[in-house]
PDB file of C-alpha atoms in Angstrom:
ATOM      1  CA  MET A   9      30.657 -63.285  66.737  1.00 50.00           C
ATOM      2  CA  ALA A  10      31.645 -62.387  63.017  1.00 72.00           C
ATOM      3  CA  LEU A  11      31.885 -64.992  60.313  1.00 87.00           C
ATOM      4  CA  PRO A  12      35.568 -64.039  58.867  1.00 89.00           C
ATOM      5  CA  GLY A  13      34.869 -66.159  55.760  1.00 94.00           C
ATOM      6  CA  ILE A  14      37.510 -66.853  52.384  1.00 97.00           C
ATOM      7  CA  ALA A  15      39.231 -64.565  50.382  1.00 97.00           C
ATOM      8  CA  LEU A  16      38.666 -65.093  47.574  1.00 98.00           C
ATOM      9  CA  ASP A  17      41.911 -65.911  46.001  1.00 98.00           C
ATOM     10  CA  ALA A  18      42.102 -68.405  48.953  1.00 98.00           C
ATOM     11  CA  TRP A  19      39.065 -70.223  47.735  1.00 98.00           C
ATOM     12  CA  ARG A  20      40.239 -70.295  44.071  1.00 98.00           C
ATOM     13  CA  ALA A  21      43.500 -72.075  45.186  1.00 98.00           C
ATOM     14  CA  ALA A  22      41.380 -74.722  47.054  1.00 98.00           C
ATOM     15  CA  GLY A  23      39.545 -75.915  43.998  1.00 98.00           C
ATOM     16  CA  HIS A  24      39.233 -79.093  41.930  1.00 98.00           C
ATOM     17  CA  ASP A  25      38.251 -79.740  38.405  1.00 98.00           C
ATOM     18  CA  LEU A  26      35.934 -82.318  36.585  1.00 98.00           C
ATOM     19  CA  ASP A  27      35.971 -82.440  33.070  1.00 97.00           C
ATOM     20  CA  LEU A  28      32.858 -83.034  31.982  1.00 96.00           C
ATOM     21  CA  GLY A  29      31.940 -83.636  28.225  1.00 93.00           C
ATOM     22  CA  GLY A  30      35.159 -81.326  27.836  1.00 95.00           C
ATOM     23  CA  ARG A  31      34.158 -78.433  29.493  1.00 97.00           C
ATOM     24  CA  ARG A  32      35.556 -77.385  33.281  1.00 98.00           C
ATOM     25  CA  ILE A  33      33.386 -77.390  35.763  1.00 98.00           C
ATOM     26  CA  ARG A  34      35.521 -76.260  38.874  1.00 98.00           C
ATOM     27  CA  TYR A  35      34.588 -77.661  42.111  1.00 98.00           C
ATOM     28  CA  TRP A  36      35.218 -77.642  46.216  1.00 98.00           C
ATOM     29  CA  CYS A  37      34.571 -80.018  49.049  1.00 98.00           C
ATOM     30  CA  ALA A  38      35.307 -79.774  52.556  1.00 98.00           C
ATOM     31  CA  GLY A  39      34.554 -81.737  55.749  1.00 97.00           C
ATOM     32  CA  ALA A  40      34.637 -84.986  56.469  1.00 94.00           C
ATOM     33  CA  GLU A  41      34.106 -87.766  54.090  1.00 92.00           C
ATOM     34  CA  ASP A  42      31.588 -89.674  56.351  1.00 93.00           C
ATOM     35  CA  ALA A  43      29.544 -86.605  57.422  1.00 96.00           C
ATOM     36  CA  GLU A  44      26.301 -86.245  55.583  1.00 97.00           C
ATOM     37  CA  PRO A  45      26.501 -84.514  52.392  1.00 98.00           C
ATOM     38  CA  LEU A  46      25.489 -80.868  52.358  1.00 98.00           C
ATOM     39  CA  LEU A  47      24.917 -79.362  48.516  1.00 98.00           C
ATOM     40  CA  LEU A  48      25.779 -75.799  48.091  1.00 98.00           C
ATOM     41  CA  ILE A  49      24.036 -74.327  44.957  1.00 99.00           C
ATOM     42  CA  HIS A  50      24.888 -70.264  44.185  1.00 98.00           C
ATOM     43  CA  GLY A  51      23.364 -67.770  42.175  1.00 98.00           C
ATOM     44  CA  PHE A  52      23.543 -65.335  39.469  1.00 97.00           C
ATOM     45  CA  PRO A  53      25.707 -64.108  38.097  1.00 97.00           C
ATOM     46  CA  THR A  54      27.972 -64.695  40.857  1.00 98.00           C
ATOM     47  CA  ALA A  55      29.681 -67.826  42.062  1.00 98.00           C
ATOM     48  CA  SER A  56      29.910 -70.523  44.571  1.00 98.00           C
ATOM     49  CA  TRP A  57      32.329 -67.991  46.821  1.00 98.00           C
ATOM     50  CA  ASP A  58      29.022 -66.534  48.072  1.00 98.00           C
ATOM     51  CA  TRP A  59      28.904 -69.238  50.319  1.00 98.00           C
ATOM     52  CA  HIS A  60      32.659 -68.512  51.593  1.00 98.00           C
ATOM     53  CA  ARG A  61      31.609 -66.935  55.120  1.00 98.00           C
ATOM     54  CA  LEU A  62      29.560 -70.192  55.881  1.00 98.00           C
ATOM     55  CA  TRP A  63      31.638 -72.645  54.689  1.00 98.00           C
ATOM     56  CA  GLN A  64      34.439 -73.363  57.674  1.00 97.00           C
ATOM     57  CA  PRO A  65      31.724 -73.354  60.301  1.00 97.00           C
ATOM     58  CA  LEU A  66      29.297 -75.308  58.039  1.00 98.00           C
ATOM     59  CA  ALA A  67      32.413 -77.981  57.390  1.00 98.00           C
ATOM     60  CA  GLN A  68      32.860 -78.758  61.162  1.00 96.00           C
ATOM     61  CA  ARG A  69      29.637 -80.727  60.685  1.00 97.00           C
ATOM     62  CA  TYR A  70      29.071 -81.322  57.214  1.00 98.00           C
ATOM     63  CA  ARG A  71      30.906 -83.018  53.968  1.00 98.00           C
ATOM     64  CA  LEU A  72      30.220 -79.936  51.601  1.00 98.00           C
ATOM     65  CA  LEU A  73      30.314 -79.824  48.063  1.00 98.00           C
ATOM     66  CA  ALA A  74      30.087 -76.608  45.876  1.00 98.00           C
ATOM     67  CA  CYS A  75      30.566 -76.308  42.205  1.00 98.00           C
ATOM     68  CA  ASP A  76      30.682 -72.778  39.560  1.00 98.00           C
ATOM     69  CA  MET A  77      27.701 -74.070  37.533  1.00 98.00           C
ATOM     70  CA  LEU A  78      28.716 -73.725  33.403  1.00 98.00           C
ATOM     71  CA  GLY A  79      28.533 -70.087  32.330  1.00 98.00           C
ATOM     72  CA  PHE A  80      29.487 -69.170  35.620  1.00 98.00           C
ATOM     73  CA  GLY A  81      32.640 -68.262  38.123  1.00 98.00           C
ATOM     74  CA  ASP A  82      35.537 -69.796  37.367  1.00 98.00           C
ATOM     75  CA  SER A  83      34.226 -72.747  34.859  1.00 98.00           C
ATOM     76  CA  ALA A  84      33.807 -73.090  31.352  1.00 98.00           C
ATOM     77  CA  LYS A  85      31.575 -70.236  30.145  1.00 98.00           C
ATOM     78  CA  PRO A  86      30.924 -71.644  26.629  1.00 97.00           C
ATOM     79  CA  ARG A  87      29.509 -69.250  23.710  1.00 96.00           C
ATOM     80  CA  GLY A  88      26.157 -70.048  21.613  1.00 94.00           C
ATOM     81  CA  HIS A  89      25.461 -72.692  24.588  1.00 97.00           C
ATOM     82  CA  ALA A  90      21.876 -73.203  25.049  1.00 97.00           C
ATOM     83  CA  TYR A  91      22.102 -72.543  29.238  1.00 98.00           C
ATOM     84  CA  SER A  92      19.065 -74.192  31.087  1.00 98.00           C
ATOM     85  CA  LEU A  93      18.318 -74.740  35.187  1.00 98.00           C
ATOM     86  CA  LEU A  94      17.907 -78.655  33.757  1.00 98.00           C
ATOM     87  CA  GLU A  95      21.473 -79.334  32.622  1.00 98.00           C
ATOM     88  CA  GLN A  96      22.172 -77.800  35.607  1.00 98.00           C
ATOM     89  CA  ALA A  97      20.569 -80.110  38.180  1.00 98.00           C
ATOM     90  CA  ASP A  98      22.772 -82.647  35.511  1.00 98.00           C
ATOM     91  CA  VAL A  99      25.977 -80.952  36.562  1.00 98.00           C
ATOM     92  CA  GLN A 100      24.925 -81.486  39.962  1.00 98.00           C
ATOM     93  CA  GLN A 101      24.654 -84.788  39.403  1.00 98.00           C
ATOM     94  CA  ALA A 102      27.579 -85.549  37.848  1.00 98.00           C
ATOM     95  CA  LEU A 103      29.599 -83.885  41.154  1.00 98.00           C
ATOM     96  CA  LEU A 104      27.505 -85.743  43.019  1.00 98.00           C
ATOM     97  CA  ALA A 105      28.445 -89.523  41.219  1.00 97.00           C
ATOM     98  CA  HIS A 106      32.231 -88.029  40.540  1.00 97.00           C
ATOM     99  CA  LEU A 107      32.498 -88.254  44.177  1.00 97.00           C
ATOM    100  CA  ASP A 108      30.202 -91.293  44.758  1.00 96.00           C
ATOM    101  CA  ILE A 109      28.013 -89.550  47.281  1.00 96.00           C
ATOM    102  CA  ARG A 110      25.602 -92.626  48.264  1.00 90.00           C
ATOM    103  CA  HIS A 111      24.224 -91.614  51.302  1.00 93.00           C
ATOM    104  CA  PRO A 112      21.189 -88.868  50.507  1.00 96.00           C
ATOM    105  CA  LEU A 113      21.648 -85.069  49.916  1.00 98.00           C
ATOM    106  CA  HIS A 114      21.108 -81.958  52.058  1.00 98.00           C
ATOM    107  CA  LEU A 115      20.540 -78.752  49.525  1.00 98.00           C
ATOM    108  CA  LEU A 116      21.105 -75.318  50.808  1.00 99.00           C
ATOM    109  CA  ALA A 117      20.318 -73.050  47.087  1.00 98.00           C
ATOM    110  CA  HIS A 118      20.191 -69.515  46.787  1.00 98.00           C
ATOM    111  CA  ASP A 119      18.467 -67.098  43.745  1.00 98.00           C
ATOM    112  CA  TYR A 120      19.092 -69.199  40.541  1.00 98.00           C
ATOM    113  CA  GLY A 121      20.461 -72.279  43.114  1.00 98.00           C
ATOM    114  CA  ASP A 122      16.540 -72.493  44.062  1.00 98.00           C
ATOM    115  CA  SER A 123      15.667 -73.064  40.902  1.00 98.00           C
ATOM    116  CA  VAL A 124      18.283 -76.327  40.555  1.00 98.00           C
ATOM    117  CA  ALA A 125      17.692 -77.313  43.830  1.00 98.00           C
ATOM    118  CA  GLN A 126      13.345 -77.114  42.917  1.00 98.00           C
ATOM    119  CA  GLU A 127      14.798 -79.064  39.375  1.00 98.00           C
ATOM    120  CA  LEU A 128      16.548 -81.896  41.943  1.00 98.00           C
ATOM    121  CA  LEU A 129      13.661 -82.356  44.467  1.00 98.00           C
ATOM    122  CA  ALA A 130      10.690 -82.613  40.938  1.00 98.00           C
ATOM    123  CA  ARG A 131      13.526 -85.460  40.610  1.00 98.00           C
ATOM    124  CA  HIS A 132      13.459 -86.722  44.223  1.00 98.00           C
ATOM    125  CA  GLU A 133      10.002 -87.187  43.829  1.00 98.00           C
ATOM    126  CA  GLU A 134      10.472 -89.244  40.690  1.00 97.00           C
ATOM    127  CA  GLY A 135      13.297 -91.814  42.131  1.00 96.00           C
ATOM    128  CA  ARG A 136      16.100 -90.208  40.349  1.00 96.00           C
ATOM    129  CA  LEU A 137      17.878 -89.355  43.414  1.00 95.00           C
ATOM    130  CA  ARG A 138      17.911 -89.389  47.406  1.00 97.00           C
ATOM    131  CA  LEU A 139      16.852 -86.204  49.257  1.00 98.00           C
ATOM    132  CA  ALA A 140      17.380 -84.996  52.798  1.00 98.00           C
ATOM    133  CA  SER A 141      16.513 -82.095  53.418  1.00 98.00           C
ATOM    134  CA  CYS A 142      16.450 -78.432  51.229  1.00 98.00           C
ATOM    135  CA  VAL A 143      16.814 -74.791  52.761  1.00 98.00           C
ATOM    136  CA  PHE A 144      16.369 -72.408  50.078  1.00 98.00           C
ATOM    137  CA  LEU A 145      17.295 -68.607  50.432  1.00 98.00           C
ATOM    138  CA  ASN A 146      15.701 -65.597  48.582  1.00 98.00           C
ATOM    139  CA  GLY A 147      15.111 -67.103  44.997  1.00 97.00           C
ATOM    140  CA  GLY A 148      12.388 -66.841  42.442  1.00 96.00           C
ATOM    141  CA  LEU A 149      10.917 -70.033  43.226  1.00 98.00           C
ATOM    142  CA  PHE A 150       7.468 -68.497  42.153  1.00 98.00           C
ATOM    143  CA  PRO A 151       7.774 -66.679  38.510  1.00 96.00           C
ATOM    144  CA  GLU A 152       4.522 -64.707  39.638  1.00 97.00           C
ATOM    145  CA  THR A 153       6.277 -62.998  42.474  1.00 96.00           C
ATOM    146  CA  HIS A 154       9.756 -62.660  41.241  1.00 94.00           C
ATOM    147  CA  ARG A 155      10.726 -59.253  40.396  1.00 93.00           C
ATOM    148  CA  PRO A 156      13.451 -58.720  37.438  1.00 90.00           C
ATOM    149  CA  VAL A 157      16.029 -55.731  37.922  1.00 89.00           C
ATOM    150  CA  LEU A 158      16.081 -53.198  34.941  1.00 90.00           C
ATOM    151  CA  SER A 159      19.304 -55.148  33.585  1.00 90.00           C
ATOM    152  CA  GLN A 160      17.689 -58.719  34.043  1.00 93.00           C
ATOM    153  CA  LYS A 161      14.394 -57.260  31.710  1.00 93.00           C
ATOM    154  CA  LEU A 162      17.296 -55.764  29.163  1.00 93.00           C
ATOM    155  CA  LEU A 163      19.106 -59.166  29.199  1.00 94.00           C
ATOM    156  CA  LEU A 164      16.142 -60.676  28.366  1.00 93.00           C
ATOM    157  CA  GLY A 165      14.718 -58.265  25.589  1.00 94.00           C
ATOM    158  CA  PRO A 166      16.782 -58.153  21.779  1.00 94.00           C
ATOM    159  CA  LEU A 167      19.539 -56.215  23.038  1.00 93.00           C
ATOM    160  CA  GLY A 168      20.188 -58.646  24.947  1.00 95.00           C
ATOM    161  CA  PRO A 169      24.004 -59.893  23.786  1.00 95.00           C
ATOM    162  CA  LEU A 170      24.866 -55.565  23.624  1.00 96.00           C
ATOM    163  CA  VAL A 171      23.398 -55.147  26.980  1.00 95.00           C
ATOM    164  CA  GLY A 172      25.741 -58.474  28.293  1.00 95.00           C
ATOM    165  CA  ARG A 173      28.915 -56.663  26.909  1.00 94.00           C
ATOM    166  CA  LEU A 174      27.916 -53.639  28.483  1.00 95.00           C
ATOM    167  CA  PHE A 175      27.583 -54.924  31.672  1.00 96.00           C
ATOM    168  CA  ASN A 176      31.199 -54.062  33.905  1.00 97.00           C
ATOM    169  CA  ARG A 177      31.501 -53.885  37.119  1.00 97.00           C
ATOM    170  CA  ARG A 178      30.104 -50.432  37.886  1.00 97.00           C
ATOM    171  CA  SER A 179      27.334 -51.983  37.042  1.00 96.00           C
ATOM    172  CA  LEU A 180      27.331 -54.557  39.314  1.00 97.00           C
ATOM    173  CA  ALA A 181      28.030 -52.361  42.007  1.00 97.00           C
ATOM    174  CA  ARG A 182      24.630 -50.272  40.254  1.00 96.00           C
ATOM    175  CA  ASN A 183      22.921 -53.566  40.960  1.00 96.00           C
ATOM    176  CA  PHE A 184      24.277 -54.892  43.973  1.00 97.00           C
ATOM    177  CA  ARG A 185      23.778 -51.619  46.398  1.00 96.00           C
ATOM    178  CA  ARG A 186      19.739 -51.677  44.915  1.00 96.00           C
ATOM    179  CA  ILE A 187      19.135 -55.275  45.768  1.00 98.00           C
ATOM    180  CA  PHE A 188      20.985 -55.337  49.697  1.00 98.00           C
ATOM    181  CA  GLY A 189      19.995 -54.148  52.179  1.00 98.00           C
ATOM    182  CA  PRO A 190      20.766 -50.462  53.853  1.00 98.00           C
ATOM    183  CA  ASP A 191      22.887 -51.605  56.160  1.00 97.00           C
ATOM    184  CA  THR A 192      24.227 -54.169  54.856  1.00 97.00           C
ATOM    185  CA  GLN A 193      25.813 -53.371  51.313  1.00 98.00           C
ATOM    186  CA  PRO A 194      28.506 -55.180  50.095  1.00 97.00           C
ATOM    187  CA  SER A 195      32.206 -53.910  50.725  1.00 96.00           C
ATOM    188  CA  GLU A 196      34.615 -52.436  47.319  1.00 97.00           C
ATOM    189  CA  VAL A 197      36.502 -55.659  47.909  1.00 96.00           C
ATOM    190  CA  ASP A 198      33.908 -58.177  47.438  1.00 97.00           C
ATOM    191  CA  LEU A 199      32.641 -56.248  44.342  1.00 98.00           C
ATOM    192  CA  ASP A 200      35.861 -56.555  42.657  1.00 98.00           C
ATOM    193  CA  ALA A 201      36.194 -60.646  44.006  1.00 98.00           C
ATOM    194  CA  TYR A 202      32.083 -60.527  42.586  1.00 98.00           C
ATOM    195  CA  TRP A 203      33.200 -59.374  39.375  1.00 98.00           C
ATOM    196  CA  ARG A 204      36.639 -60.642  38.744  1.00 98.00           C
ATOM    197  CA  LEU A 205      34.739 -64.170  38.737  1.00 98.00           C
ATOM    198  CA  ILE A 206      31.783 -62.740  36.711  1.00 98.00           C
ATOM    199  CA  ALA A 207      34.661 -61.496  33.918  1.00 98.00           C
ATOM    200  CA  GLU A 208      36.286 -64.365  34.088  1.00 97.00           C
ATOM    201  CA  HIS A 209      36.249 -66.108  30.527  1.00 96.00           C
ATOM    202  CA  ASP A 210      34.735 -63.199  28.885  1.00 96.00           C
ATOM    203  CA  GLY A 211      31.514 -64.202  31.679  1.00 97.00           C
ATOM    204  CA  PRO A 212      29.435 -61.003  30.393  1.00 97.00           C
ATOM    205  CA  ALA A 213      29.501 -62.878  27.076  1.00 97.00           C
ATOM    206  CA  VAL A 214      27.185 -65.429  27.939  1.00 97.00           C
ATOM    207  CA  MET A 215      24.728 -63.398  30.297  1.00 97.00           C
ATOM    208  CA  HIS A 216      21.891 -62.862  28.089  1.00 97.00           C
ATOM    209  CA  ARG A 217      22.270 -66.334  27.066  1.00 97.00           C
ATOM    210  CA  LEU A 218      22.002 -67.705  31.279  1.00 97.00           C
ATOM    211  CA  ILE A 219      18.936 -65.290  32.018  1.00 97.00           C
ATOM    212  CA  ARG A 220      16.722 -67.535  30.131  1.00 96.00           C
ATOM    213  CA  TYR A 221      16.158 -69.361  33.435  1.00 96.00           C
ATOM    214  CA  ILE A 222      13.379 -66.693  33.759  1.00 96.00           C
ATOM    215  CA  PRO A 223      11.274 -67.767  31.168  1.00 96.00           C
ATOM    216  CA  GLU A 224      12.608 -71.566  31.968  1.00 98.00           C
ATOM    217  CA  ARG A 225      11.213 -71.031  35.508  1.00 97.00           C
ATOM    218  CA  ARG A 226       7.416 -70.453  33.989  1.00 97.00           C
ATOM    219  CA  VAL A 227       7.942 -73.983  32.064  1.00 98.00           C
ATOM    220  CA  GLN A 228       8.360 -75.706  35.240  1.00 98.00           C
ATOM    221  CA  ARG A 229       6.413 -74.004  37.642  1.00 98.00           C
ATOM    222  CA  GLU A 230       4.032 -76.414  37.730  1.00 98.00           C
ATOM    223  CA  ARG A 231       6.222 -79.167  38.097  1.00 98.00           C
ATOM    224  CA  TRP A 232       8.651 -77.515  40.737  1.00 98.00           C
ATOM    225  CA  VAL A 233       5.245 -76.096  42.670  1.00 98.00           C
ATOM    226  CA  THR A 234       3.980 -79.525  42.608  1.00 98.00           C
ATOM    227  CA  ALA A 235       6.868 -81.100  43.866  1.00 98.00           C
ATOM    228  CA  MET A 236       6.973 -78.683  46.908  1.00 98.00           C
ATOM    229  CA  GLN A 237       3.357 -79.121  48.001  1.00 98.00           C
ATOM    230  CA  ARG A 238       3.963 -83.062  47.174  1.00 97.00           C
ATOM    231  CA  THR A 239       7.333 -84.053  49.358  1.00 98.00           C
ATOM    232  CA  ARG A 240       7.499 -85.094  52.387  1.00 96.00           C
ATOM    233  CA  VAL A 241      11.545 -83.941  51.969  1.00 98.00           C
ATOM    234  CA  PRO A 242      11.636 -81.027  54.781  1.00 97.00           C
ATOM    235  CA  LEU A 243      11.630 -77.523  53.265  1.00 98.00           C
ATOM    236  CA  ARG A 244      12.357 -74.267  55.132  1.00 98.00           C
ATOM    237  CA  VAL A 245      12.963 -70.824  53.162  1.00 98.00           C
ATOM    238  CA  ILE A 246      15.400 -68.387  54.771  1.00 98.00           C
ATOM    239  CA  ASP A 247      14.822 -64.795  52.868  1.00 98.00           C
ATOM    240  CA  GLY A 248      15.908 -61.817  53.325  1.00 98.00           C
ATOM    241  CA  ALA A 249      13.189 -59.599  54.019  1.00 98.00           C
ATOM    242  CA  LEU A 250      13.784 -56.136  51.975  1.00 98.00           C
ATOM    243  CA  ASP A 251      15.136 -58.051  49.374  1.00 98.00           C
ATOM    244  CA  PRO A 252      12.790 -55.864  45.756  1.00 97.00           C
ATOM    245  CA  ILE A 253      13.624 -58.923  43.987  1.00 97.00           C
ATOM    246  CA  SER A 254      12.250 -61.745  45.937  1.00 97.00           C
ATOM    247  CA  GLY A 255      12.014 -60.947  49.191  1.00 98.00           C
ATOM    248  CA  ALA A 256       8.469 -60.742  51.871  1.00 98.00           C
ATOM    249  CA  HIS A 257       6.181 -60.813  49.066  1.00 98.00           C
ATOM    250  CA  MET A 258       8.013 -63.734  47.617  1.00 98.00           C
ATOM    251  CA  VAL A 259       7.629 -65.534  51.038  1.00 98.00           C
ATOM    252  CA  ALA A 260       4.337 -64.523  51.387  1.00 98.00           C
ATOM    253  CA  ARG A 261       3.322 -66.327  48.436  1.00 98.00           C
ATOM    254  CA  TYR A 262       4.936 -69.386  50.000  1.00 98.00           C
ATOM    255  CA  ARG A 263       2.859 -69.971  53.041  1.00 98.00           C
ATOM    256  CA  GLU A 264      -0.073 -69.395  51.026  1.00 97.00           C
ATOM    257  CA  LEU A 265       1.080 -72.205  48.308  1.00 98.00           C
ATOM    258  CA  ILE A 266       3.160 -74.766  51.332  1.00 97.00           C
ATOM    259  CA  VAL A 267       1.337 -75.672  54.168  1.00 93.00           C
ATOM    260  CA  PRO A 268       3.168 -76.390  56.582  1.00 91.00           C
ATOM    261  CA  ALA A 269       5.172 -73.529  55.499  1.00 95.00           C
ATOM    262  CA  ASP A 270       8.617 -73.236  57.613  1.00 97.00           C
ATOM    263  CA  SER A 271       9.854 -69.998  56.804  1.00 98.00           C
ATOM    264  CA  VAL A 272      12.010 -67.349  57.950  1.00 98.00           C
ATOM    265  CA  LEU A 273      12.062 -63.704  57.631  1.00 98.00           C
ATOM    266  CA  LEU A 274      15.399 -61.863  57.967  1.00 98.00           C
ATOM    267  CA  ASP A 275      14.572 -58.331  58.902  1.00 98.00           C
ATOM    268  CA  GLY A 276      16.586 -55.419  56.750  1.00 98.00           C
ATOM    269  CA  ILE A 277      18.180 -58.144  55.104  1.00 98.00           C
ATOM    270  CA  GLY A 278      17.787 -58.275  51.195  1.00 98.00           C
ATOM    271  CA  HIS A 279      18.835 -60.480  48.692  1.00 98.00           C
ATOM    272  CA  TYR A 280      22.192 -62.084  49.697  1.00 98.00           C
ATOM    273  CA  PRO A 281      21.438 -63.095  53.069  1.00 98.00           C
ATOM    274  CA  GLN A 282      24.620 -64.869  53.201  1.00 98.00           C
ATOM    275  CA  VAL A 283      26.431 -62.670  52.599  1.00 97.00           C
ATOM    276  CA  GLU A 284      24.983 -59.995  54.661  1.00 97.00           C
ATOM    277  CA  ALA A 285      23.571 -61.673  58.031  1.00 97.00           C
ATOM    278  CA  PRO A 286      25.941 -64.990  57.659  1.00 98.00           C
ATOM    279  CA  GLU A 287      25.926 -65.453  61.461  1.00 97.00           C
ATOM    280  CA  ALA A 288      21.718 -65.345  61.329  1.00 98.00           C
ATOM    281  CA  VAL A 289      21.470 -67.479  58.209  1.00 98.00           C
ATOM    282  CA  LEU A 290      23.844 -70.219  59.850  1.00 98.00           C
ATOM    283  CA  ALA A 291      22.126 -70.145  62.939  1.00 98.00           C
ATOM    284  CA  HIS A 292      18.903 -70.213  61.557  1.00 98.00           C
ATOM    285  CA  TYR A 293      20.019 -73.256  59.060  1.00 98.00           C
ATOM    286  CA  LEU A 294      21.489 -75.359  62.334  1.00 98.00           C
ATOM    287  CA  ALA A 295      18.414 -74.939  64.077  1.00 98.00           C
ATOM    288  CA  PHE A 296      16.691 -76.290  61.185  1.00 98.00           C
ATOM    289  CA  ARG A 297      18.978 -79.499  60.995  1.00 97.00           C
ATOM    290  CA  GLU A 298      18.564 -79.600  64.966  1.00 95.00           C
ATOM    291  CA  THR A 299      14.903 -79.774  64.703  1.00 94.00           C
ATOM    292  CA  ARG A 300      14.697 -82.284  61.843  1.00 89.00           C
ATOM    293  CA  ALA A 301      17.231 -84.409  63.651  1.00 90.00           C
ATOM    294  CA  ARG A 302      14.959 -84.183  66.756  1.00 89.00           C
ATOM    295  CA  LEU A 303      11.675 -85.286  64.987  1.00 86.00           C
ATOM    296  CA  ALA A 304      13.155 -88.113  62.634  1.00 81.00           C
ATOM    297  CA  GLY A 305      14.306 -89.532  65.863  1.00 74.00           C
ATOM    298  CA  GLU A 306      18.331 -89.969  65.223  1.00 53.00           C
ATOM    299  CA  GLY A 307      18.929 -88.545  68.292  1.00 47.00           C
ATOM    300  CA  PRO A 308      21.164 -84.933  69.002  1.00 43.00           C
ATOM    301  CA  SER A 309      22.817 -83.407  66.435  1.00 42.00           C
ATOM    302  CA  PRO A 310      26.138 -81.514  67.404  1.00 40.00           C
ATOM    303  CA  GLY A 311      25.296 -78.723  68.835  1.00 37.00           C
ATOM    304  CA  LEU A 312      25.130 -75.085  67.502  1.00 36.00           C
ATOM    305  CA  ILE A 313      29.195 -73.429  66.816  1.00 34.00           C
ATOM    306  CA  ASP A 314      30.100 -71.523  69.910  1.00 33.00           C
ATOM    307  CA  GLY A 315      26.790 -71.353  71.392  1.00 31.00           C
ATOM    308  CA  TYR A 316      25.452 -70.079  68.198  1.00 31.00           C
ATOM    309  CA  SER A 317      21.478 -69.893  69.032  1.00 34.00           C
ATOM    310  CA  ALA A 318      18.370 -68.958  66.226  1.00 39.00           C
ATOM    311  CA  PRO A 319      18.206 -64.827  66.683  1.00 39.00           C
ATOM    312  CA  PRO A 320      14.430 -64.114  67.124  1.00 37.00           C
ATOM    313  CA  SER A 321      12.366 -63.069  63.451  1.00 38.00           C
ATOM    314  CA  SER A 322       9.515 -63.613  61.692  1.00 37.00           C
ATOM    315  CA  LEU A 323       8.889 -68.076  62.067  1.00 38.00           C
TER     316      LEU A 323
END
């Protein structure tokens, strides 16, 4: 059964606004208010619409929360701002406070969002919030395994502001076709939607500021990796193996550093598994939650959607 997803215009119409210090943060909620909260955290350079194929199936089980982080999608993109992953974690916590989320939180993150999730995990270890589980999709969990594409390297350089200004839909399509799997390429409709979200509020003008997350990861590496190694919060990685940025080579490092390592490799899939293989990501995510609920003695969780079961892969 294919997951049809949600058209961008319908997705946008369902959003809400949070005023955060005079800046708009656009956010989305779904599912029963008494269900376990699940926060979805998007990547660079896209937005929370990345989750649109998983949104409705997950909302049948959990209280879903997601926002376009500062500088992304339909949220504010202030000029001259020193964007930070730590600040983006603050944004997520402000959203949780706004929605009065008091139960332990589950995380599902991708790419840039993985780093925000790592920061939230470190804050959990410091007693600053309560997490119940965390699942990472393709992302730079370890700076030493992150392989940025050329456009990211250029954005980090002295010509970064110009490179950002020149970034356009054609640039996006060229980059995405390199990082998606050969048989799971983005459609023209999807590329149009991604570009509309990036271009909103003149987003390319701040890309050279957002990209500072790459050196920030190096600064925070020890704190974040230590939190992953010490935590009792259940973790899983679900990763597109063919991703040139954070694919199988990143998972190999994860298995070295995180023991025991709960990891899944999706053969033939690139950097955006939630878009390229949403059925597989959904099945592996629900299987993770099912197993953890059973181990925690919480009793059986709801069955897999329409009989889905986790497809074979490298575990």
